[in-house]
Amino acid sequence: QVQLQESGPRLVKPSGTLSLTCDVSGGSISSNNWWSWVRQPPGKGLEWIGEIHHSGTTNYNPSLKSRVTLSVDKSKNQFSLKLRSVTAADTAIYYCATYSVTYPGSESWGQGTLVTVSS
Amino acid sequence: QSVLTQPPSASGTPGQRVTISCSGGSSSIDYNYINWYQQIPGTAPKLLIYRSNQRPSGVPDRFSGSKSGTSASLAISGLRSDDEGHYYCATWDDSLSGRVFGGGTKLTVL
């Protein structure tokens, strides 16, 4: 089973860029998986941010697409999220997750990291 | 507002059977598989059901999923106190070209 761990600044200033990395262990970033980000504002539901395949194919939430960039670093076996022009509304627990294309039902989530947008 | 609609809450007593619904539109549920997730407070979501009615290894058969047209359901039988938490449905939405989650249902075991 793949293990995922999010890392990055926990506090971001308004109008700045939120940057998170997800380290992948127990599997390869080059496997036939979608590597995704999901967020959850405190006390609220889940919101899908987007996903990337190691081939470079991406899918983004239309409501966030203009501010989001996902990337993969094969040398470090990790993938990353950048969210630009953040506001307090972007304060949330950010989860990285992966799901196998080859083996539906094979899915892993990171533990999540709370990112606060505040001056 | 979510593309997928779930009741905000559900409840039952230990041993009972509870059903949680998830309704969507023709661009979402109708032609795509549904996943169901369980989220216990303070933890990451856990996949319970994939492809509308399949259970990942390790998920008890007390949990079952079904889909018909633009609606899906999660059933939990033999309700236990540790089933308390939030449950989310999710699917691919063709019109948005992205994954969508339901608003979530808080399950309380009385």
Coordinates of N, CA, C and O in Angstrom, one line a residue, chain B residues 4 6 22 33-37 88-92 99-102:
Chain B
L4 N -23.5 16.9 -6.1 CA -24.1 15.7 -5.5 C -24.8 16.1 -4.2 O -24.2 16.8 -3.4
Q6 N -26.6 15.1 -0.7 CA -26.7 14.1 0.4 C -27.5 14.7 1.5 O -27.5 15.9 1.7
C22 N -27.5 9.6 -2.2 CA -26.7 10.6 -2.9 C -27.3 10.8 -4.3 O -27.4 9.8 -5.1
Y33 N -19.2 5.8 -12.2 CA -19.2 5.1 -10.9 C -19.2 6.0 -9.7 O -18.8 7.2 -9.8
I34 N -19.7 5.5 -8.6 CA -19.8 6.2 -7.4 C -18.8 5.6 -6.4 O -18.6 4.4 -6.3
N35 N -18.1 6.5 -5.6 CA -17.3 6.1 -4.5 C -17.9 6.6 -3.2 O -18.6 7.7 -3.2
W36 N -17.8 5.8 -2.2 CA -18.2 6.3 -0.9 C -17.1 6.3 0.1 O -16.2 5.4 0.1
Y37 N -17.0 7.4 0.9 CA -15.9 7.5 1.9 C -16.5 7.7 3.3 O -17.5 8.3 3.5
Y88 N -19.3 10.5 2.7 CA -19.3 11.3 1.5 C -19.4 10.4 0.2 O -18.7 9.4 0.2
C89 N -20.2 10.8 -0.7 CA -20.2 10.2 -2.0 C -19.4 11.0 -2.9 O -19.2 12.2 -2.7
A90 N -18.9 10.4 -4.0 CA -18.0 11.1 -4.9 C -18.1 10.4 -6.3 O -18.3 9.2 -6.4
T91 N -18.0 11.2 -7.4 CA -18.0 10.7 -8.7 C -17.3 11.6 -9.6 O -16.9 12.7 -9.2
W92 N -17.2 11.2 -10.9 CA -16.7 12.1 -11.9 C -17.9 12.8 -12.6 O -18.9 12.2 -12.8
R99 N -13.6 15.6 -10.6 CA -14.3 14.8 -9.5 C -15.1 15.7 -8.7 O -14.8 16.9 -8.5
V100 N -16.2 15.2 -8.2 CA -17.1 16.0 -7.3 C -17.4 15.2 -6.1 O -17.6 13.9 -6.2
F101 N -17.6 15.8 -4.9 CA -18.0 15.2 -3.7 C -19.4 15.7 -3.3 O -19.7 16.8 -3.6
G102 N -20.1 14.8 -2.7 CA -21.4 15.3 -2.0 C -21.0 16.1 -0.8 O -19.9 16.2 -0.4

